């Protein structure tokens, strides 16, 4: 077994070569769900077990995938068609959910700022790199993906209310590049959406759930190795622990979070972040 700190998304070829010699890949790099999918797809093609771990607040989650092309996770198995599977898995990462209206607002502001008067290929390529809230997509593959998406919807430019149709075409073109069988042919994956991280110094994870996630990641691999002779076990695909369920922010020790609740940054009265100073009288 070789422990890897996977190289970043600019040199996928080197990652592929290292992965070929591995018995298992552990992924704890926080580059977003699309990066996780890239690693999972690579492992499925190489038939290498893949274990991902993440933590936030008092919660951690560990995922195990056997690297067997014949097996599907529960989410994938529920889809009736390949297109339905892609939309279910990746729609939100391409703005095809509730945040579409905010993407339209940011695109409008972007066009005003740079004095752009039409949404064509040049505009979209620049916006996908500029928008750090959802996309931050760049590199030599982006213009190709954008051109192909415009061809798919048979347009040279679009109106703002046609943005969803374009983003859906962009999603399908992007994801199909990342599937097993094609993922190893790529030189880089800078073109995947990987939004900028929100600052979580005081409201993010801490050492206990981080360490717990690491221990469970390794135990999942050990579990897979302890089957009968010549027969590997199939550990649970997803393990989630929420160690702080029901605790207030004060009980969790997040003083900074408590101040954010008081300032109204987090919803007052939310089960996870209850109001530290409840006042039944709206006009004291």
CSV table of C-alpha atoms in Angstrom, one decimal:
chain,number,residue,atom,x,y,z
A,1,UNK,CA,0.0,0.0,0.0
A,2,UNK,CA,1.3,3.5,-0.8
A,3,UNK,CA,0.0,6.6,0.9
A,4,UNK,CA,-0.4,9.4,-1.6
A,5,UNK,CA,-1.0,13.1,-1.3
A,6,UNK,CA,-2.6,13.3,-4.7
A,7,UNK,CA,-1.1,16.0,-7.0
A,8,UNK,CA,-3.4,18.9,-7.8
A,9,UNK,CA,-5.6,19.1,-10.9
A,10,UNK,CA,-3.0,20.4,-13.3
A,11,UNK,CA,-1.0,17.2,-13.8
A,12,UNK,CA,-3.5,14.3,-14.0
A,13,UNK,CA,-1.1,12.2,-16.0
A,14,UNK,CA,1.3,11.9,-13.1
A,15,UNK,CA,-1.5,11.1,-10.7
A,16,UNK,CA,-2.6,8.3,-13.1
A,17,UNK,CA,0.8,6.8,-13.3
A,18,UNK,CA,1.2,6.8,-9.5
A,19,UNK,CA,-2.3,5.4,-9.0
A,20,UNK,CA,-1.5,2.4,-11.2
A,21,UNK,CA,0.9,1.1,-8.6
A,22,UNK,CA,-1.4,1.6,-5.6
A,23,UNK,CA,-3.4,-1.0,-3.6
A,24,UNK,CA,-5.8,1.7,-2.4
A,25,UNK,CA,-6.4,5.4,-2.8
A,26,UNK,CA,-7.3,7.6,0.2
A,27,UNK,CA,-8.8,10.9,-0.8
A,28,UNK,CA,-9.0,13.7,1.8
A,29,UNK,CA,-8.3,16.6,-0.5
A,30,UNK,CA,-11.0,19.2,-0.3
A,31,UNK,CA,-11.3,20.4,-3.9
A,32,UNK,CA,-15.0,19.8,-4.2
A,33,UNK,CA,-17.4,17.0,-5.3
A,34,UNK,CA,-16.3,17.1,-9.0
A,35,UNK,CA,-12.7,16.3,-8.0
A,36,UNK,CA,-13.9,13.5,-5.8
A,37,UNK,CA,-15.8,12.1,-8.8
A,38,UNK,CA,-12.6,12.3,-10.9
A,39,UNK,CA,-10.7,10.2,-8.4
A,40,UNK,CA,-13.5,7.7,-8.0
A,41,UNK,CA,-13.8,7.4,-11.8
A,42,UNK,CA,-10.0,6.8,-12.1
A,43,UNK,CA,-10.1,4.1,-9.4
A,44,UNK,CA,-13.0,2.4,-11.1
A,45,UNK,CA,-11.1,2.2,-14.4
A,46,UNK,CA,-7.9,1.0,-12.7
A,47,UNK,CA,-9.9,-1.4,-10.4
A,48,UNK,CA,-8.3,0.1,-7.3
A,49,UNK,CA,-10.4,0.6,-4.0
A,50,UNK,CA,-11.2,4.2,-3.3
A,51,UNK,CA,-11.8,5.6,0.2
A,52,UNK,CA,-12.8,9.3,0.7
A,53,UNK,CA,-13.1,11.1,4.0
A,54,UNK,CA,-14.3,14.5,5.0
A,55,UNK,CA,-15.3,16.4,8.2
A,56,UNK,CA,-17.1,19.6,9.2
A,57,UNK,CA,-18.1,20.9,12.5
A,58,UNK,CA,-18.6,17.8,14.7
A,59,UNK,CA,-19.5,15.6,11.8
A,60,UNK,CA,-17.5,13.3,9.6
A,61,UNK,CA,-18.3,11.1,6.6
A,62,UNK,CA,-16.4,8.2,5.1
A,63,UNK,CA,-17.1,6.7,1.7
A,64,UNK,CA,-15.8,3.3,0.4
A,65,UNK,CA,-15.9,2.2,-3.2
A,66,UNK,CA,-14.4,-1.2,-4.2
A,67,UNK,CA,-13.1,-0.1,-7.6
A,68,UNK,CA,-15.3,-2.8,-9.2
A,69,UNK,CA,-16.8,-1.6,-12.5
A,70,UNK,CA,-19.7,-3.9,-12.1
A,71,UNK,CA,-20.9,-2.3,-8.8
A,72,UNK,CA,-22.9,0.9,-8.4
A,73,UNK,CA,-23.5,3.0,-5.3
A,74,UNK,CA,-27.1,3.4,-4.1
A,75,UNK,CA,-27.5,6.8,-5.8
A,76,UNK,CA,-26.3,5.6,-9.2
A,77,UNK,CA,-28.4,2.4,-9.0
A,78,UNK,CA,-31.6,4.4,-8.7
A,79,UNK,CA,-31.2,6.2,-12.0
A,80,UNK,CA,-33.1,4.8,-15.0
A,81,UNK,CA,-30.8,6.3,-17.7
A,82,UNK,CA,-27.3,7.7,-18.0
A,83,UNK,CA,-28.6,11.2,-18.6
A,84,UNK,CA,-30.8,11.0,-15.5
A,85,UNK,CA,-27.8,9.8,-13.5
A,86,UNK,CA,-25.6,12.7,-14.6
A,87,UNK,CA,-28.3,15.3,-13.8
A,88,UNK,CA,-29.0,13.9,-10.4
A,89,UNK,CA,-25.4,13.6,-9.4
A,90,UNK,CA,-24.0,16.8,-10.9
A,91,UNK,CA,-26.9,19.2,-11.6
A,92,UNK,CA,-26.3,21.3,-8.4
A,93,UNK,CA,-22.5,21.7,-9.2
A,94,UNK,CA,-23.4,23.3,-12.5
A,95,UNK,CA,-26.0,25.7,-11.2
A,96,UNK,CA,-29.1,23.6,-12.2
A,97,UNK,CA,-30.7,24.0,-8.8
A,98,UNK,CA,-31.9,26.7,-6.5
A,99,UNK,CA,-28.8,28.9,-7.0
A,100,UNK,CA,-29.4,29.3,-10.7
A,101,UNK,CA,-31.1,32.7,-10.1
A,102,UNK,CA,-27.9,33.9,-8.2
A,103,UNK,CA,-25.7,32.7,-11.1
A,104,UNK,CA,-27.8,34.8,-13.5
A,105,UNK,CA,-27.4,37.8,-11.2
A,106,UNK,CA,-23.6,37.3,-11.0
A,107,UNK,CA,-23.5,36.9,-14.8
A,108,UNK,CA,-25.4,40.1,-15.3
A,109,UNK,CA,-23.1,42.0,-12.9
A,110,UNK,CA,-20.1,40.4,-14.6
A,111,UNK,CA,-21.3,41.7,-18.0
A,112,UNK,CA,-21.9,45.2,-16.7
A,113,UNK,CA,-18.5,45.3,-15.0
A,114,UNK,CA,-16.6,44.3,-18.2
A,115,UNK,CA,-19.0,46.1,-20.6
A,116,UNK,CA,-20.0,42.9,-22.4
A,117,UNK,CA,-23.3,43.1,-24.3
A,118,UNK,CA,-23.9,39.6,-25.4
A,119,UNK,CA,-23.7,36.1,-23.9
A,120,UNK,CA,-21.5,34.3,-26.5
A,121,UNK,CA,-18.7,31.8,-26.2
A,122,UNK,CA,-16.1,34.4,-25.3
A,123,UNK,CA,-18.3,35.8,-22.5
A,124,UNK,CA,-19.1,32.4,-21.0
A,125,UNK,CA,-15.4,31.2,-21.0
A,126,UNK,CA,-14.4,34.4,-19.2
A,127,UNK,CA,-17.3,34.1,-16.7
A,128,UNK,CA,-16.6,30.5,-15.8
A,129,UNK,CA,-13.1,31.4,-14.8
A,130,UNK,CA,-14.2,34.6,-13.1
A,131,UNK,CA,-17.1,33.2,-11.0
A,132,UNK,CA,-15.5,31.7,-7.9
A,133,UNK,CA,-18.7,31.1,-6.1
A,134,UNK,CA,-19.8,28.2,-8.3
A,135,UNK,CA,-17.4,27.5,-11.2
A,136,UNK,CA,-13.8,28.7,-11.3
A,137,UNK,CA,-13.3,26.6,-14.4
A,138,UNK,CA,-10.2,27.3,-16.5
A,139,UNK,CA,-7.5,25.8,-18.6
A,140,UNK,CA,-7.2,24.8,-22.3
A,141,UNK,CA,-10.2,22.5,-22.2
A,142,UNK,CA,-12.8,25.1,-21.2
A,143,UNK,CA,-13.1,26.9,-24.6
A,144,UNK,CA,-13.6,23.5,-26.2
A,145,UNK,CA,-16.3,22.4,-23.7
A,146,UNK,CA,-18.1,25.8,-24.1
A,147,UNK,CA,-18.0,25.6,-27.9
A,148,UNK,CA,-19.4,22.0,-27.8
A,149,UNK,CA,-22.2,23.1,-25.5
A,150,UNK,CA,-23.2,25.9,-27.8
A,151,UNK,CA,-23.2,23.5,-30.7
A,152,UNK,CA,-25.4,21.1,-28.8
A,153,UNK,CA,-28.1,23.7,-28.2
A,154,UNK,CA,-27.6,25.0,-31.8
A,155,UNK,CA,-26.9,28.6,-30.8
A,156,UNK,CA,-24.0,31.1,-31.2
A,157,UNK,CA,-25.2,33.2,-28.3
A,158,UNK,CA,-27.9,32.9,-25.7
A,159,UNK,CA,-30.2,35.2,-23.6
A,160,UNK,CA,-30.1,35.2,-19.8
A,161,UNK,CA,-33.3,33.1,-19.6
A,162,UNK,CA,-31.6,30.4,-21.7
A,163,UNK,CA,-28.6,30.0,-19.3
A,164,UNK,CA,-30.0,26.8,-17.7
A,165,UNK,CA,-30.2,25.1,-21.1
A,166,UNK,CA,-26.6,26.0,-21.8
A,167,UNK,CA,-25.4,24.9,-18.4
A,168,UNK,CA,-27.1,21.5,-18.8
A,169,UNK,CA,-25.3,21.0,-22.1
A,170,UNK,CA,-22.0,22.1,-20.5
A,171,UNK,CA,-22.6,19.6,-17.6
A,172,UNK,CA,-23.1,16.6,-19.9
A,173,UNK,CA,-20.1,17.5,-22.0
A,174,UNK,CA,-17.9,17.9,-18.9
A,175,UNK,CA,-19.0,14.8,-17.0
A,176,UNK,CA,-18.6,12.5,-20.0
A,177,UNK,CA,-14.9,13.5,-20.2
A,178,UNK,CA,-14.5,12.3,-16.6
A,179,UNK,CA,-16.0,8.8,-16.9
A,180,UNK,CA,-14.0,5.6,-16.7
A,181,UNK,CA,-12.3,4.9,-20.0
A,182,UNK,CA,-11.7,8.5,-20.8
A,183,UNK,CA,-10.5,9.9,-17.5
A,184,UNK,CA,-7.0,8.5,-18.0
A,185,UNK,CA,-6.7,10.1,-21.4
A,186,UNK,CA,-6.8,13.6,-19.9
A,187,UNK,CA,-3.7,15.7,-19.2
A,188,UNK,CA,-5.5,18.0,-16.7
A,189,UNK,CA,-8.9,18.6,-15.1
A,190,UNK,CA,-8.7,22.3,-14.4
A,191,UNK,CA,-12.0,22.5,-16.3
A,192,UNK,CA,-14.0,21.0,-13.5
A,193,UNK,CA,-16.1,23.3,-11.3
A,194,UNK,CA,-14.1,23.8,-8.0
A,195,UNK,CA,-15.5,26.9,-6.2
A,196,UNK,CA,-13.3,28.9,-3.8
A,197,UNK,CA,-13.6,27.6,-0.2
A,198,UNK,CA,-15.6,29.5,2.3
A,199,UNK,CA,-13.4,30.6,5.3
A,200,UNK,CA,-14.2,28.0,8.0
A,201,UNK,CA,-11.4,28.8,10.5
A,202,UNK,CA,-13.9,29.1,13.4
A,203,UNK,CA,-17.0,27.3,12.1
A,204,UNK,CA,-15.3,24.4,10.3
A,205,UNK,CA,-14.0,21.1,11.5
A,206,UNK,CA,-11.6,20.4,14.4
A,207,UNK,CA,-9.1,17.7,15.3
A,208,UNK,CA,-11.4,15.1,16.8
A,209,UNK,CA,-13.7,14.5,13.8
A,210,UNK,CA,-10.7,14.8,11.5
A,211,UNK,CA,-8.8,12.1,13.3
A,212,UNK,CA,-12.0,10.0,13.6
A,213,UNK,CA,-12.5,10.2,9.9
A,214,UNK,CA,-8.9,9.1,9.2
A,215,UNK,CA,-9.2,6.1,11.5
A,216,UNK,CA,-12.5,5.0,9.9
A,217,UNK,CA,-11.0,5.4,6.4
A,218,UNK,CA,-8.2,3.0,7.2
A,219,UNK,CA,-10.5,0.6,9.1
A,220,UNK,CA,-12.7,0.4,6.0
A,221,UNK,CA,-9.8,-0.8,3.9
A,222,UNK,CA,-8.7,-3.2,6.7
A,223,UNK,CA,-12.3,-4.5,6.8
A,224,UNK,CA,-12.3,-5.1,3.0
A,225,UNK,CA,-9.1,-7.2,3.4
A,226,UNK,CA,-10.4,-9.5,6.1
A,227,UNK,CA,-12.7,-11.6,4.0
A,228,UNK,CA,-12.4,-15.4,3.5
A,229,UNK,CA,-9.5,-16.7,1.5
A,230,UNK,CA,-9.8,-15.4,-2.0
A,231,UNK,CA,-12.9,-13.4,-1.2
A,232,UNK,CA,-12.9,-9.8,-0.3
A,233,UNK,CA,-15.5,-8.3,2.0
A,234,UNK,CA,-17.7,-5.4,0.8
A,235,UNK,CA,-17.8,-2.7,3.6
A,236,UNK,CA,-20.6,-0.2,3.9
A,237,UNK,CA,-20.4,2.4,1.1
A,238,UNK,CA,-21.2,5.4,3.4
A,239,UNK,CA,-20.6,6.0,7.1
A,240,UNK,CA,-21.6,9.3,8.7
A,241,UNK,CA,-21.3,10.4,12.3
A,242,UNK,CA,-22.7,13.6,13.6
A,243,UNK,CA,-21.1,13.9,17.0
A,244,UNK,CA,-22.6,17.3,17.8
A,245,UNK,CA,-26.3,16.6,17.0
A,246,UNK,CA,-28.5,18.5,19.3
A,247,UNK,CA,-25.8,20.6,20.9
A,248,UNK,CA,-25.9,24.4,21.0
A,249,UNK,CA,-23.0,26.5,19.6
A,250,UNK,CA,-21.9,27.2,23.1
A,251,UNK,CA,-21.8,23.5,24.0
A,252,UNK,CA,-19.7,22.9,20.9
A,253,UNK,CA,-17.4,25.7,22.0
A,254,UNK,CA,-17.7,27.7,18.8
A,255,UNK,CA,-17.6,31.2,20.3
A,256,UNK,CA,-17.1,32.7,16.8
A,257,UNK,CA,-20.2,30.8,15.5
A,258,UNK,CA,-22.2,32.0,18.5
A,259,UNK,CA,-21.3,35.6,17.6
A,260,UNK,CA,-22.4,35.0,14.0
A,261,UNK,CA,-25.7,33.7,15.3
A,262,UNK,CA,-26.2,36.8,17.3
A,263,UNK,CA,-25.4,38.9,14.2
A,264,UNK,CA,-28.0,37.0,12.2
A,265,UNK,CA,-25.5,35.3,9.9
A,266,UNK,CA,-27.0,31.9,10.8
A,267,UNK,CA,-30.8,31.5,10.9
A,268,UNK,CA,-32.1,32.3,14.4
A,269,UNK,CA,-33.9,29.4,16.0
A,270,UNK,CA,-32.4,26.8,13.6
A,271,UNK,CA,-32.1,23.4,15.3
A,272,UNK,CA,-28.4,23.3,14.6
A,273,UNK,CA,-27.7,26.9,15.6
A,274,UNK,CA,-30.4,27.9,18.1
A,275,UNK,CA,-30.9,31.5,19.2
A,276,UNK,CA,-28.5,32.1,22.1
A,277,UNK,CA,-30.6,35.0,23.4
A,278,UNK,CA,-34.3,34.1,22.6
A,279,UNK,CA,-36.6,37.0,23.1
A,280,UNK,CA,-40.3,36.4,22.7
A,281,UNK,CA,-41.1,40.1,22.6
A,282,UNK,CA,-40.3,41.5,19.1
A,283,UNK,CA,-40.4,45.1,20.4
A,284,UNK,CA,-38.6,45.1,23.9
